[in-house]
mmCIF file of C-alpha atoms in Angstrom:
data_model
loop_
_atom_site.group_PDB
_atom_site.id
_atom_site.type_symbol
_atom_site.label_atom_id
_atom_site.label_comp_id
_atom_site.label_asym_id
_atom_site.label_seq_id
_atom_site.Cartn_x
_atom_site.Cartn_y
_atom_site.Cartn_z
ATOM 1 C CA MET S 5 135.961 86.010 98.548
ATOM 2 C CA VAL S 6 133.297 83.921 98.489
ATOM 3 C CA GLN S 7 130.431 86.373 97.934
ATOM 4 C CA VAL S 8 132.615 87.166 95.014
ATOM 5 C CA VAL S 9 132.629 84.020 94.094
ATOM 6 C CA ASP S 10 129.120 83.215 94.502
ATOM 7 C CA ASN S 11 128.301 86.643 92.385
ATOM 8 C CA LEU S 12 130.250 84.850 89.349
ATOM 9 C CA ILE S 13 128.522 81.255 89.819
ATOM 10 C CA GLU S 14 124.992 82.889 90.155
ATOM 11 C CA ARG S 15 124.874 86.014 88.142
ATOM 12 C CA ALA S 16 127.854 86.361 85.767
ATOM 13 C CA PHE S 17 128.306 83.632 83.859
ATOM 14 C CA PRO S 18 124.508 82.187 83.797
ATOM 15 C CA ARG S 19 124.239 85.866 81.936
ATOM 16 C CA LEU S 20 127.625 84.913 80.045
ATOM 17 C CA ARG S 21 126.123 81.865 79.037
ATOM 18 C CA ARG S 22 122.993 83.281 77.228
ATOM 19 C CA LYS S 23 124.427 85.644 75.125
ATOM 20 C CA PRO S 24 126.574 83.676 72.330
ATOM 21 C CA GLN S 25 128.500 87.087 70.933
ATOM 22 C CA TYR S 26 130.412 87.438 73.878
ATOM 23 C CA ALA S 27 130.495 83.497 75.155
ATOM 24 C CA TYR S 28 132.067 82.020 71.779
ATOM 25 C CA PRO S 29 134.889 84.897 71.664
ATOM 26 C CA ILE S 30 135.925 83.911 75.461
ATOM 27 C CA ALA S 31 136.252 80.561 74.658
ATOM 28 C CA VAL S 32 138.624 81.388 71.623
ATOM 29 C CA ALA S 33 140.452 83.006 74.264
ATOM 30 C CA ILE S 34 140.617 80.544 76.685
ATOM 31 C CA PHE S 35 141.665 78.078 73.770
ATOM 32 C CA ALA S 36 144.370 80.635 73.015
ATOM 33 C CA LEU S 37 145.537 80.937 76.230
ATOM 34 C CA ALA S 38 146.075 77.481 76.946
ATOM 35 C CA ALA S 39 147.610 76.590 73.246
ATOM 36 C CA SER S 40 150.151 79.343 74.254
ATOM 37 C CA THR S 41 150.472 77.771 77.405
ATOM 38 C CA ARG S 42 151.436 74.233 76.198
ATOM 39 C CA LEU S 43 154.036 75.382 73.751
ATOM 40 C CA ALA S 44 155.885 77.415 76.364
ATOM 41 C CA LEU S 45 155.735 74.805 78.660
ATOM 42 C CA SER S 46 156.864 72.461 75.911
ATOM 43 C CA ARG S 47 160.122 71.982 76.922
ATOM 44 C CA TRP S 48 160.060 70.644 80.409
ATOM 45 C CA LEU S 49 156.767 68.581 79.673
ATOM 46 C CA GLU S 50 157.263 65.507 78.457
ATOM 47 C CA ASN S 51 155.447 64.337 75.092
ATOM 48 C CA GLY S 52 153.338 62.182 77.211
ATOM 49 C CA THR S 53 151.365 65.132 78.552
ATOM 50 C CA PRO S 54 150.135 67.133 75.685
ATOM 51 C CA PHE S 55 146.779 67.791 76.983
ATOM 52 C CA LEU S 56 147.553 68.925 80.157
ATOM 53 C CA THR S 57 146.490 72.480 79.812
ATOM 54 C CA PHE S 58 143.850 72.066 77.479
ATOM 55 C CA PHE S 59 141.575 69.695 80.089
ATOM 56 C CA VAL S 60 141.811 73.108 81.980
ATOM 57 C CA ALA S 61 140.613 75.148 78.992
ATOM 58 C CA VAL S 62 137.950 72.631 78.299
ATOM 59 C CA LEU S 63 136.450 72.766 82.246
ATOM 60 C CA LEU S 64 137.128 76.767 82.391
ATOM 61 C CA THR S 65 134.969 77.112 78.759
ATOM 62 C CA SER S 66 132.544 75.217 80.095
ATOM 63 C CA LEU S 67 131.359 76.477 83.337
ATOM 64 C CA ILE S 68 132.065 80.092 82.263
ATOM 65 C CA ALA S 69 130.468 80.277 78.342
ATOM 66 C CA GLY S 70 128.412 77.224 78.319
ATOM 67 C CA THR S 71 127.994 73.907 76.640
ATOM 68 C CA GLY S 72 129.013 74.879 72.756
ATOM 69 C CA PRO S 73 131.622 76.823 73.436
ATOM 70 C CA GLY S 74 132.929 73.849 75.798
ATOM 71 C CA LEU S 75 132.649 71.785 73.045
ATOM 72 C CA LEU S 76 134.466 73.954 70.341
ATOM 73 C CA VAL S 77 137.314 74.183 73.006
ATOM 74 C CA ALA S 78 137.359 70.459 72.927
ATOM 75 C CA ALA S 79 137.526 70.141 69.440
ATOM 76 C CA ALA S 80 140.084 72.889 68.811
ATOM 77 C CA SER S 81 142.695 71.424 71.323
ATOM 78 C CA LEU S 82 142.023 67.892 69.672
ATOM 79 C CA LEU S 83 143.283 69.092 66.611
ATOM 80 C CA PHE S 84 146.065 71.477 68.049
ATOM 81 C CA SER S 85 147.691 68.507 70.047
ATOM 82 C CA TRP S 86 146.961 66.202 67.382
ATOM 83 C CA TYR S 87 149.121 68.194 64.571
ATOM 84 C CA PHE S 88 151.434 69.521 67.278
ATOM 85 C CA PHE S 89 152.323 66.767 69.679
ATOM 86 C CA PHE S 90 151.379 63.349 67.714
ATOM 87 C CA PRO S 91 154.369 62.821 66.472
ATOM 88 C CA GLY S 92 154.731 66.177 65.975
ATOM 89 C CA PRO S 93 153.924 68.745 63.737
ATOM 90 C CA GLY S 94 152.134 67.109 61.475
ATOM 91 C CA TRP S 95 148.770 64.741 61.229
ATOM 92 C CA LEU S 96 150.852 61.716 60.429
ATOM 93 C CA PRO S 97 151.968 59.045 60.957
ATOM 94 C CA LEU S 98 148.859 57.911 62.891
ATOM 95 C CA SER S 99 150.084 55.592 65.209
ATOM 96 C CA THR S 100 147.939 53.084 67.978
ATOM 97 C CA ASP S 101 148.826 55.074 70.857
ATOM 98 C CA THR S 102 147.843 58.666 69.258
ATOM 99 C CA ILE S 103 144.594 56.924 68.416
ATOM 100 C CA VAL S 104 144.127 56.069 72.046
ATOM 101 C CA ALA S 105 145.788 59.306 73.426
ATOM 102 C CA LEU S 106 142.979 61.140 70.933
ATOM 103 C CA ALA S 107 140.164 59.155 71.528
ATOM 104 C CA SER S 108 140.874 59.248 75.906
ATOM 105 C CA PHE S 109 141.176 62.629 75.093
ATOM 106 C CA THR S 110 137.800 63.147 73.535
ATOM 107 C CA PHE S 111 135.867 60.893 75.912
ATOM 108 C CA PHE S 112 137.066 62.661 78.877
ATOM 109 C CA SER S 113 136.525 66.029 77.442
ATOM 110 C CA LEU S 114 133.069 65.545 76.532
ATOM 111 C CA LEU S 115 132.447 64.029 80.008
ATOM 112 C CA ILE S 116 134.074 67.336 81.419
ATOM 113 C CA VAL S 117 131.417 69.258 79.259
ATOM 114 C CA ALA S 118 128.702 67.074 80.041
ATOM 115 C CA VAL S 119 129.007 67.204 83.659
ATOM 116 C CA VAL S 120 130.285 70.898 84.185
ATOM 117 C CA HIS S 121 126.753 71.079 81.581
ATOM 118 C CA LEU S 122 124.513 69.388 84.506
ATOM 119 C CA LEU S 123 125.938 71.515 87.163
ATOM 120 C CA ASN S 124 125.063 74.618 85.527
ATOM 121 C CA ARG S 125 121.902 73.542 84.909
ATOM 122 C CA LYS S 126 121.291 72.405 88.529
ATOM 123 C CA VAL S 127 122.889 75.710 89.587
ATOM 124 C CA GLU S 128 120.292 78.093 87.290
ATOM 125 C CA GLY S 129 117.692 75.406 88.491
ATOM 126 C CA LEU S 130 118.443 76.358 92.357
ATOM 127 C CA ILE S 131 118.766 80.190 91.416
ATOM 128 C CA ASN S 132 115.358 80.356 89.679
ATOM 129 C CA GLU S 133 113.786 78.080 91.992
ATOM 130 C CA ARG S 134 114.833 80.920 94.875
ATOM 131 C CA SER S 135 114.189 83.714 92.749
ATOM 132 C CA ARG S 136 110.520 82.395 92.924
ATOM 133 C CA SER S 137 110.242 81.389 96.345
ATOM 134 C CA GLU S 138 111.564 85.200 96.994
ATOM 135 C CA ALA S 139 108.905 86.629 94.741
ATOM 136 C CA LEU S 140 106.189 84.025 96.356
ATOM 137 C CA LEU S 141 107.059 85.317 100.013
ATOM 138 C CA GLN S 142 107.195 88.924 98.778
ATOM 139 C CA ASP S 143 103.909 88.980 97.424
ATOM 140 C CA SER S 144 102.592 86.850 100.266
ATOM 141 C CA ALA S 145 103.615 89.907 102.091
ATOM 142 C CA LEU S 146 101.795 92.453 99.998
ATOM 143 C CA GLY S 147 98.889 90.117 99.634
ATOM 144 C CA GLU S 148 98.957 90.538 103.514
ATOM 145 C CA MET S 149 98.881 93.877 104.019
ATOM 146 C CA GLN S 150 96.627 94.581 100.856
ATOM 147 C CA LEU S 151 94.351 91.935 102.782
ATOM 148 C CA GLU S 152 94.285 94.065 105.678
ATOM 149 C CA GLN S 153 93.831 97.293 103.872
ATOM 150 C CA LEU S 154 90.825 95.845 102.395
ATOM 151 C CA ASN S 155 89.704 94.657 105.841
ATOM 152 C CA GLY S 156 89.853 98.398 107.350
ATOM 153 C CA GLU S 157 88.091 100.055 104.075
ATOM 154 C CA LEU S 158 85.494 97.143 104.369
ATOM 155 C CA ARG S 159 84.636 98.104 108.109
ATOM 156 C CA HIS S 160 84.784 101.660 107.562
ATOM 157 C CA ARG S 161 82.012 101.311 104.570
ATOM 158 C CA LEU S 162 80.523 98.990 106.691
ATOM 159 C CA LYS S 163 80.147 101.114 109.567
ATOM 160 C CA ASN S 164 79.267 103.794 107.107
ATOM 161 C CA THR S 165 76.327 102.148 105.235
ATOM 162 C CA PHE S 166 74.694 101.241 108.564
ATOM 163 C CA ALA S 167 74.914 104.847 109.693
ATOM 164 C CA VAL S 168 72.942 105.961 106.356
ATOM 165 C CA ILE S 169 70.634 102.682 106.470
ATOM 166 C CA ALA S 170 69.555 103.834 110.031
ATOM 167 C CA GLY S 171 68.991 107.356 108.801
ATOM 168 C CA LEU S 172 66.790 106.237 105.836
ATOM 169 C CA ILE S 173 64.688 104.095 107.996
ATOM 170 C CA SER S 174 64.117 106.670 110.248
ATOM 171 C CA GLN S 175 63.659 109.462 108.203
ATOM 172 C CA SER S 176 61.426 107.276 105.857
ATOM 173 C CA ALA S 177 59.245 106.613 108.784
ATOM 174 C CA ARG S 178 58.755 109.935 109.703
ATOM 175 C CA TYR S 179 57.920 111.391 105.970
ATOM 176 C CA THR S 180 55.624 107.712 105.380
ATOM 177 C CA ARG S 181 52.833 106.697 107.322
ATOM 178 C CA ASP S 182 51.426 103.638 105.235
ATOM 179 C CA VAL S 183 53.327 100.421 105.926
ATOM 180 C CA ASP S 184 53.325 98.742 102.624
ATOM 181 C CA LYS S 185 54.260 102.240 100.975
ATOM 182 C CA PHE S 186 57.380 102.643 103.861
ATOM 183 C CA ALA S 187 58.454 99.078 102.552
ATOM 184 C CA GLN S 188 58.588 99.836 99.102
ATOM 185 C CA VAL S 189 60.552 102.903 99.135
ATOM 186 C CA LEU S 190 62.480 101.783 101.791
ATOM 187 C CA ALA S 191 63.708 98.878 99.438
ATOM 188 C CA GLY S 192 64.192 101.103 96.266
ATOM 189 C CA ARG S 193 66.622 103.349 98.145
ATOM 190 C CA LEU S 194 68.389 100.435 99.715
ATOM 191 C CA SER S 195 68.805 98.854 96.506
ATOM 192 C CA ALA S 196 70.253 101.973 94.810
ATOM 193 C CA MET S 197 72.860 102.209 97.874
ATOM 194 C CA GLY S 198 73.406 98.313 97.559
ATOM 195 C CA ASN S 199 74.102 98.616 93.609
ATOM 196 C CA ALA S 200 76.568 101.621 94.630
ATOM 197 C CA MET S 201 78.330 99.541 97.188
ATOM 198 C CA ASP S 202 78.244 96.559 95.055
ATOM 199 C CA LEU S 203 80.379 98.436 92.069
ATOM 200 C CA VAL S 204 83.273 99.994 94.612
ATOM 201 C CA ALA S 205 83.558 96.275 96.300
ATOM 202 C CA THR S 206 84.208 94.747 92.227
ATOM 203 C CA ARG S 207 87.464 97.911 92.336
ATOM 204 C CA SER S 208 88.348 96.274 95.882
ATOM 205 C CA PHE S 209 87.001 99.801 97.656
ATOM 206 C CA ILE S 210 88.915 102.006 95.125
ATOM 207 C CA GLY S 211 85.799 103.326 94.156
ATOM 208 C CA ALA S 212 83.125 102.707 91.363
ATOM 209 C CA SER S 213 82.856 103.691 87.507
ATOM 210 C CA LEU S 214 80.729 106.524 87.027
ATOM 211 C CA SER S 215 79.147 105.553 83.823
ATOM 212 C CA GLU S 216 78.104 101.775 85.236
ATOM 213 C CA LEU S 217 77.157 103.374 88.510
ATOM 214 C CA ILE S 218 74.916 105.551 86.316
ATOM 215 C CA ALA S 219 73.257 102.728 84.187
ATOM 216 C CA GLU S 220 72.798 99.930 87.024
ATOM 217 C CA THR S 221 71.189 102.920 89.452
ATOM 218 C CA LEU S 222 68.635 103.711 86.920
ATOM 219 C CA LYS S 223 68.210 100.392 85.014
ATOM 220 C CA PRO S 224 65.400 98.546 87.181
ATOM 221 C CA LEU S 225 63.633 102.096 86.902
ATOM 222 C CA VAL S 226 63.896 102.601 82.886
ATOM 223 C CA PRO S 227 60.559 102.028 81.385
ATOM 224 C CA PRO S 228 60.518 99.481 77.650
ATOM 225 C CA GLY S 229 61.720 101.211 74.994
ATOM 226 C CA SER S 230 65.312 102.091 73.065
ATOM 227 C CA THR S 231 65.007 105.532 73.490
ATOM 228 C CA ARG S 232 63.325 106.224 76.907
ATOM 229 C CA PHE S 233 66.869 106.422 78.686
ATOM 230 C CA ALA S 234 70.597 108.197 76.983
ATOM 231 C CA MET S 235 73.586 108.753 78.914
ATOM 232 C CA ARG S 236 76.528 110.009 77.946
ATOM 233 C CA GLY S 237 79.490 111.387 79.399
ATOM 234 C CA PRO S 238 83.249 111.150 80.222
ATOM 235 C CA ASP S 239 83.866 107.984 83.096
ATOM 236 C CA THR S 240 85.587 108.411 85.787
ATOM 237 C CA ILE S 241 86.401 106.795 89.344
ATOM 238 C CA VAL S 242 84.344 107.752 92.178
ATOM 239 C CA PRO S 243 84.643 106.642 96.109
ATOM 240 C CA GLY S 244 82.266 104.811 97.834
ATOM 241 C CA ASP S 245 80.533 107.668 99.634
ATOM 242 C CA VAL S 246 80.171 109.905 96.625
ATOM 243 C CA ALA S 247 78.993 106.813 94.588
ATOM 244 C CA SER S 248 76.365 105.829 97.132
ATOM 245 C CA ALA S 249 75.372 109.611 97.278
ATOM 246 C CA LEU S 250 74.634 109.837 93.715
ATOM 247 C CA ALA S 251 73.111 106.772 93.443
ATOM 248 C CA LEU S 252 70.735 107.902 96.252
ATOM 249 C CA THR S 253 69.896 111.308 94.249
ATOM 250 C CA LEU S 254 69.477 109.420 90.839
ATOM 251 C CA HIS S 255 67.092 107.079 92.164
ATOM 252 C CA GLU S 256 64.915 109.809 93.973
ATOM 253 C CA LEU S 257 64.705 111.221 90.371
ATOM 254 C CA GLY S 258 64.059 108.307 88.652
ATOM 255 C CA THR S 259 61.485 107.681 91.180
ATOM 256 C CA ASN S 260 59.790 110.855 90.869
ATOM 257 C CA ALA S 261 59.928 110.435 86.640
ATOM 258 C CA ILE S 262 57.913 107.473 86.900
ATOM 259 C CA LYS S 263 55.437 108.890 89.390
ATOM 260 C CA TYR S 264 55.051 112.328 87.951
ATOM 261 C CA GLY S 265 57.475 113.061 85.073
ATOM 262 C CA ALA S 266 58.818 111.955 81.897
ATOM 263 C CA TRP S 267 58.008 107.938 82.622
ATOM 264 C CA SER S 268 55.123 108.501 83.901
ATOM 265 C CA ASN S 269 53.510 108.080 80.277
ATOM 266 C CA ASP S 270 54.369 105.805 77.345
ATOM 267 C CA ARG S 271 56.597 108.393 75.415
ATOM 268 C CA GLY S 272 58.524 110.493 77.762
ATOM 269 C CA ALA S 273 62.430 110.314 78.197
ATOM 270 C CA VAL S 274 65.210 111.225 80.372
ATOM 271 C CA SER S 275 69.032 111.955 79.353
ATOM 272 C CA VAL S 276 71.309 112.218 81.982
ATOM 273 C CA THR S 277 74.956 113.881 81.128
ATOM 274 C CA TRP S 278 77.829 114.921 82.617
ATOM 275 C CA THR S 279 81.458 117.112 82.212
ATOM 276 C CA LEU S 280 84.270 117.031 84.060
ATOM 277 C CA VAL S 281 86.639 119.401 84.127
ATOM 278 C CA ARG S 282 90.019 119.997 85.567
ATOM 279 C CA LEU S 283 90.954 122.884 87.768
ATOM 280 C CA ASP S 284 94.285 124.616 88.154
ATOM 281 C CA ASN S 285 94.487 122.837 91.366
ATOM 282 C CA ASP S 286 93.852 119.405 90.172
ATOM 283 C CA ASP S 287 90.854 118.837 91.432
ATOM 284 C CA ASN S 288 87.951 118.103 88.907
ATOM 285 C CA ARG S 289 84.420 120.135 88.476
ATOM 286 C CA PHE S 290 81.441 117.359 88.155
ATOM 287 C CA GLU S 291 78.781 118.893 86.383
ATOM 288 C CA LEU S 292 75.526 116.319 85.972
ATOM 289 C CA LEU S 293 72.229 117.175 84.169
ATOM 290 C CA TRP S 294 68.947 115.223 84.673
ATOM 291 C CA SER S 295 66.705 116.127 82.008
ATOM 292 C CA GLU S 296 63.489 115.187 80.947
ATOM 293 C CA ARG S 297 61.422 115.487 77.742
ATOM 294 C CA GLY S 298 57.897 114.675 76.555
ATOM 295 C CA GLY S 299 56.471 113.698 79.750
ATOM 296 C CA PRO S 300 53.610 115.739 81.402
ATOM 297 C CA ALA S 301 53.859 119.105 82.813
ATOM 298 C CA VAL S 302 55.198 119.213 86.412
ATOM 299 C CA THR S 303 54.895 121.734 88.874
ATOM 300 C CA ALA S 304 57.136 122.063 92.080
ATOM 301 C CA PRO S 305 56.311 119.581 95.071
ATOM 302 C CA GLU S 306 53.719 121.466 97.568
ATOM 303 C CA ARG S 307 55.938 119.889 100.391
ATOM 304 C CA ARG S 308 59.386 119.096 101.243
ATOM 305 C CA GLY S 309 59.605 115.295 101.419
ATOM 306 C CA LEU S 310 62.286 113.054 102.362
ATOM 307 C CA GLY S 311 62.646 112.431 98.613
ATOM 308 C CA THR S 312 63.113 116.041 97.911
ATOM 309 C CA THR S 313 65.639 116.272 100.455
ATOM 310 C CA LEU S 314 67.759 113.309 99.026
ATOM 311 C CA ILE S 315 67.749 115.405 95.864
ATOM 312 C CA ASP S 316 68.893 118.887 97.123
ATOM 313 C CA SER S 317 71.232 117.914 99.819
ATOM 314 C CA GLY S 318 71.984 114.205 99.335
ATOM 315 C CA PHE S 319 75.073 114.688 97.291
ATOM 316 C CA PRO S 320 77.942 116.249 99.341
ATOM 317 C CA THR S 321 79.432 120.012 98.773
ATOM 318 C CA ALA S 322 76.986 119.575 95.850
ATOM 319 C CA GLN S 323 74.969 122.830 94.496
ATOM 320 C CA VAL S 324 71.568 121.299 92.847
ATOM 321 C CA GLU S 325 69.234 123.299 90.726
ATOM 322 C CA ARG S 326 65.657 122.306 89.807
ATOM 323 C CA GLU S 327 63.480 123.554 87.020
ATOM 324 C CA PHE S 328 59.890 122.287 87.118
ATOM 325 C CA ASN S 329 58.749 123.015 83.279
ATOM 326 C CA GLU S 330 56.065 121.541 80.878
ATOM 327 C CA ASP S 331 58.044 118.476 79.361
ATOM 328 C CA GLY S 332 59.486 117.912 83.138
ATOM 329 C CA VAL S 333 62.120 118.433 85.325
ATOM 330 C CA GLN S 334 65.540 119.886 84.368
ATOM 331 C CA CYS S 335 67.833 119.288 87.606
ATOM 332 C CA ARG S 336 71.427 120.542 87.432
ATOM 333 C CA LEU S 337 74.318 118.862 89.970
ATOM 334 C CA VAL S 338 77.941 120.787 90.240
ATOM 335 C CA ALA S 339 80.279 119.438 92.467
ATOM 336 C CA VAL S 340 83.958 120.107 93.145
ATOM 337 C CA LEU S 341 85.482 116.623 93.201
ATOM 338 C CA LYS S 342 89.259 116.561 94.982
ATOM 339 C CA GLN S 343 91.895 115.131 93.163
ATOM 340 C CA ALA S 344 92.371 112.160 95.598
ATOM 341 C CA THR S 345 88.600 111.281 94.967
ATOM 342 C CA THR S 346 88.488 110.784 91.172
ATOM 343 C CA ARG S 347 90.586 108.721 88.690
ATOM 344 C CA ARG S 348 89.646 109.263 85.184
ATOM 345 C CA THR S 349 89.366 105.897 82.722
ATOM 346 C CA ARG S 350 90.797 105.353 79.676
ATOM 347 C CA GLY S 351 88.341 106.965 76.715
ATOM 348 C CA ARG S 352 85.114 108.303 76.985
ATOM 349 C CA ALA S 353 81.870 106.297 77.980
ATOM 350 C CA PRO S 354 79.810 105.148 75.152
ATOM 351 C CA SER S 355 76.476 106.687 74.652
ATOM 352 C CA ILE S 356 73.788 104.536 76.070
ATOM 353 C CA ARG S 357 70.621 104.590 73.990
#
C-alpha cells in the first residue's frame, strides 16, 4: 500500500499535473462528484455546512491535477454553493451571513490551494534532486570504470611504446656508426611515434584518425610550397599499434624523399592516397599509395638499412611493393584491417594540397 501511494505521489500525479488536457477534465469530474454528493446529502446535512464536500474536492484536485484546476474547482464550488444553499435556490437575497460564509470558503479554499501548491513543488523538487543524485552516482561509477580502463590501456600502450623505442635504439645503433647521425635519425623516428601516440591519446586511446595521422606525420618533412604534398582518402579510426607502425613507415618514406627523392629538389611533389574496401567478413582492405613525381631518378638501395626494413616490414600484416623510376619512388602498401580495429568517421577526409 505504501509503495502504491509513493508511486502515485512521485510519478503519476506529477506527470498528470504537466498535462492540462488531462488535468482539467479530472478537475471537472471531481467537482461533479463533490456537487452530486453534496446534493445527495442535503437531507441529512444542515444548511450551515454547504461546503463540506467541496473542501475535499479542492484539496484532491490541487493534489492530483495542480494549482490551476484546483482554483477552477474552488470557483465552481463557490458559485454552486451560493446558488443552491444561500438561501437557496437562487443568487439573492445576499445577506451578511451569506457574504461571510462565501468569503470564508474563498479564503480557506485559496489557502488549501496555496499550501498544496507549495507541497507539490517541494515534492517535485525532492524527486528531481534524487534523480540528479542517482544520475551523478551512476556517472561517477561509469567514470571510475572508464578511468580504470584508460589506465589499463595506458599501461599497455606505454609498455609497447618502450619496447618499440628500445628496438629502434638498438637497431639504429646497429646501422649507424656516427653519433650525431644516430641522434638525428632516432629523434625523427621517435617524433613520428610521439605524434601517433598523441593522436591516439586525444581519442581516449580508442585510436587515431587516419587522415590526421598522415598529415601530422608528414607535416615536419614537407618542403615549403602548396603543391609539394597532397593527400586524399576516406577517414577512419585506426588503433594505436597500427598508427605507430604506419607513422614510422610514412616517416621513413618522407625522410628518403628529402634525401634522395621528390623533396630533394625545388619542384618535386608527393601524393598519398588510400582506399578502404569492406570485405565479405566485414574486415577492411586498406590500400595506401605513396607516389613521387618531379624528383630525380632513383634506384633501389644497394644495402638494406633500418629505414628500408621499417618501410618493407614495419606495418603489421601488410604487403609492401616499391618501384624506383625516373620521377621517384612509388610505394604501395596493402593490408587487411580487422573489423575491431577500424571505425569509419562521417564523410570523407578533404583533399589537402
